[in-house]
Coordinates of C-alpha atoms in Angstrom, one line a residue:
M1 CA 0.0 0.0 0.0
S2 CA 3.0 2.3 0.4
G3 CA 3.4 5.3 -1.9
K4 CA -0.3 5.7 -2.3
T5 CA -3.0 8.1 -1.1
V6 CA -6.0 6.6 0.7
E7 CA -9.1 8.2 2.1
A8 CA -9.8 6.9 5.6
T9 CA -13.1 6.6 7.5
T10 CA -13.7 6.2 11.2
E11 CA -14.0 2.5 10.6
T12 CA -10.8 2.1 8.5
F13 CA -8.5 4.6 10.4
G14 CA -7.2 2.0 12.9
S15 CA -6.1 -0.6 10.3
L16 CA -4.7 2.0 7.9
V17 CA -2.8 4.1 10.4
E18 CA -2.6 2.7 13.9
K19 CA -1.8 -0.9 12.8
A20 CA 0.3 -0.1 9.7
D21 CA 3.6 -1.8 9.3
H22 CA 5.2 1.2 7.7
P23 CA 5.3 5.0 8.3
V24 CA 2.0 6.8 7.6
I25 CA 1.4 10.5 7.0
V26 CA -2.2 11.6 8.0
D27 CA -3.7 14.7 6.5
F28 CA -6.6 16.0 8.6
Y29 CA -8.6 18.3 6.3
A30 CA -12.0 19.7 5.4
D31 CA -13.6 20.5 2.1
W32 CA -14.1 24.1 3.0
C33 CA -10.5 24.7 4.1
G34 CA -8.5 26.7 1.5
P35 CA -5.1 25.9 2.8
C36 CA -6.0 22.2 2.9
K37 CA -6.8 22.3 -0.8
M38 CA -3.3 23.7 -1.5
L39 CA -1.5 21.3 0.8
G40 CA -3.2 18.1 -0.3
P41 CA -1.6 17.9 -3.8
L42 CA 1.8 18.7 -2.3
L43 CA 1.5 15.8 0.1
T44 CA 0.2 13.4 -2.6
K45 CA 3.1 14.2 -4.9
A46 CA 5.7 13.9 -2.1
I47 CA 4.2 10.5 -1.0
A48 CA 4.3 9.3 -4.6
E49 CA 8.0 10.0 -4.7
N50 CA 8.6 8.2 -1.4
P51 CA 7.0 4.7 -1.8
K52 CA 7.9 3.6 1.7
V53 CA 5.2 5.9 3.1
T54 CA 1.4 6.0 2.8
L55 CA -0.7 9.2 2.9
V56 CA -4.0 8.7 4.7
K57 CA -6.5 11.6 4.3
I58 CA -9.3 12.1 6.7
N59 CA -12.2 14.6 6.4
V60 CA -12.7 16.0 9.9
D61 CA -16.3 17.0 9.2
D62 CA -17.2 13.5 8.3
H63 CA -15.1 11.8 11.0
Q64 CA -15.1 14.1 14.0
S65 CA -14.4 11.3 16.5
I66 CA -10.9 10.7 14.9
A67 CA -10.1 14.4 14.9
S68 CA -11.2 14.7 18.5
K69 CA -9.1 11.6 19.5
Y70 CA -6.0 13.3 18.2
Q71 CA -7.0 16.8 19.4
V72 CA -7.0 18.3 16.0
A73 CA -7.8 22.0 16.6
A74 CA -6.8 23.7 13.3
L75 CA -6.6 22.7 9.7
P76 CA -4.7 21.5 7.9
T77 CA -3.1 19.3 10.5
V78 CA -0.6 16.6 9.4
F79 CA 0.7 13.8 11.6
A80 CA 3.4 11.3 11.0
F81 CA 2.7 7.9 12.5
N82 CA 5.3 5.1 13.0
D83 CA 4.5 1.9 14.8
G84 CA 1.0 3.2 15.4
K85 CA 2.1 6.3 17.3
V86 CA 2.4 10.0 16.4
V87 CA 6.0 10.8 16.0
D88 CA 5.8 14.2 14.3
S89 CA 3.3 16.8 13.1
F90 CA 2.7 20.2 11.7
V91 CA -0.3 22.6 11.4
G92 CA -1.0 24.9 8.5
M93 CA 0.2 25.3 5.0
R94 CA 3.9 24.6 4.4
P95 CA 6.0 25.4 1.3
K96 CA 6.7 22.5 -1.1
P97 CA 10.4 22.0 0.0
L98 CA 9.3 21.6 3.7
V99 CA 6.5 19.2 2.8
E100 CA 8.9 17.1 0.8
E101 CA 11.5 17.1 3.6
F102 CA 8.8 16.1 6.2
V103 CA 7.7 13.1 4.0
K104 CA 11.2 12.1 3.1
K105 CA 12.3 12.1 6.8
H106 CA 9.5 9.7 7.7
A107 CA 10.1 7.5 4.7
E108 CA 13.6 6.9 6.0
L109 CA 12.1 5.4 9.2
A110 CA 10.8 2.4 7.1
E111 CA 12.7 -0.8 7.4

């Protein structure tokens, strides 16, 4: 599944993220969020270039329980998970080089 972008639901989040056997980047977004619409394609492209990582996108309006569990207070929020735990994060839009660096750093955690 690595190198791909997957839309998660409340039901699939655990298996896609918390039980994954490789690093996962999670993009918490909403359809009405302008910065989310700019960040999403940057993340998708960076993930495609780093096939050891999966991008999981979750719409906070549709899956509020997941956003609440991880205390997502602003959008976009991006978490990096490894071994089922949050190991890094950022909030807000980031320039392309920083997004690429974030993804690459976590791809290197893959065995």
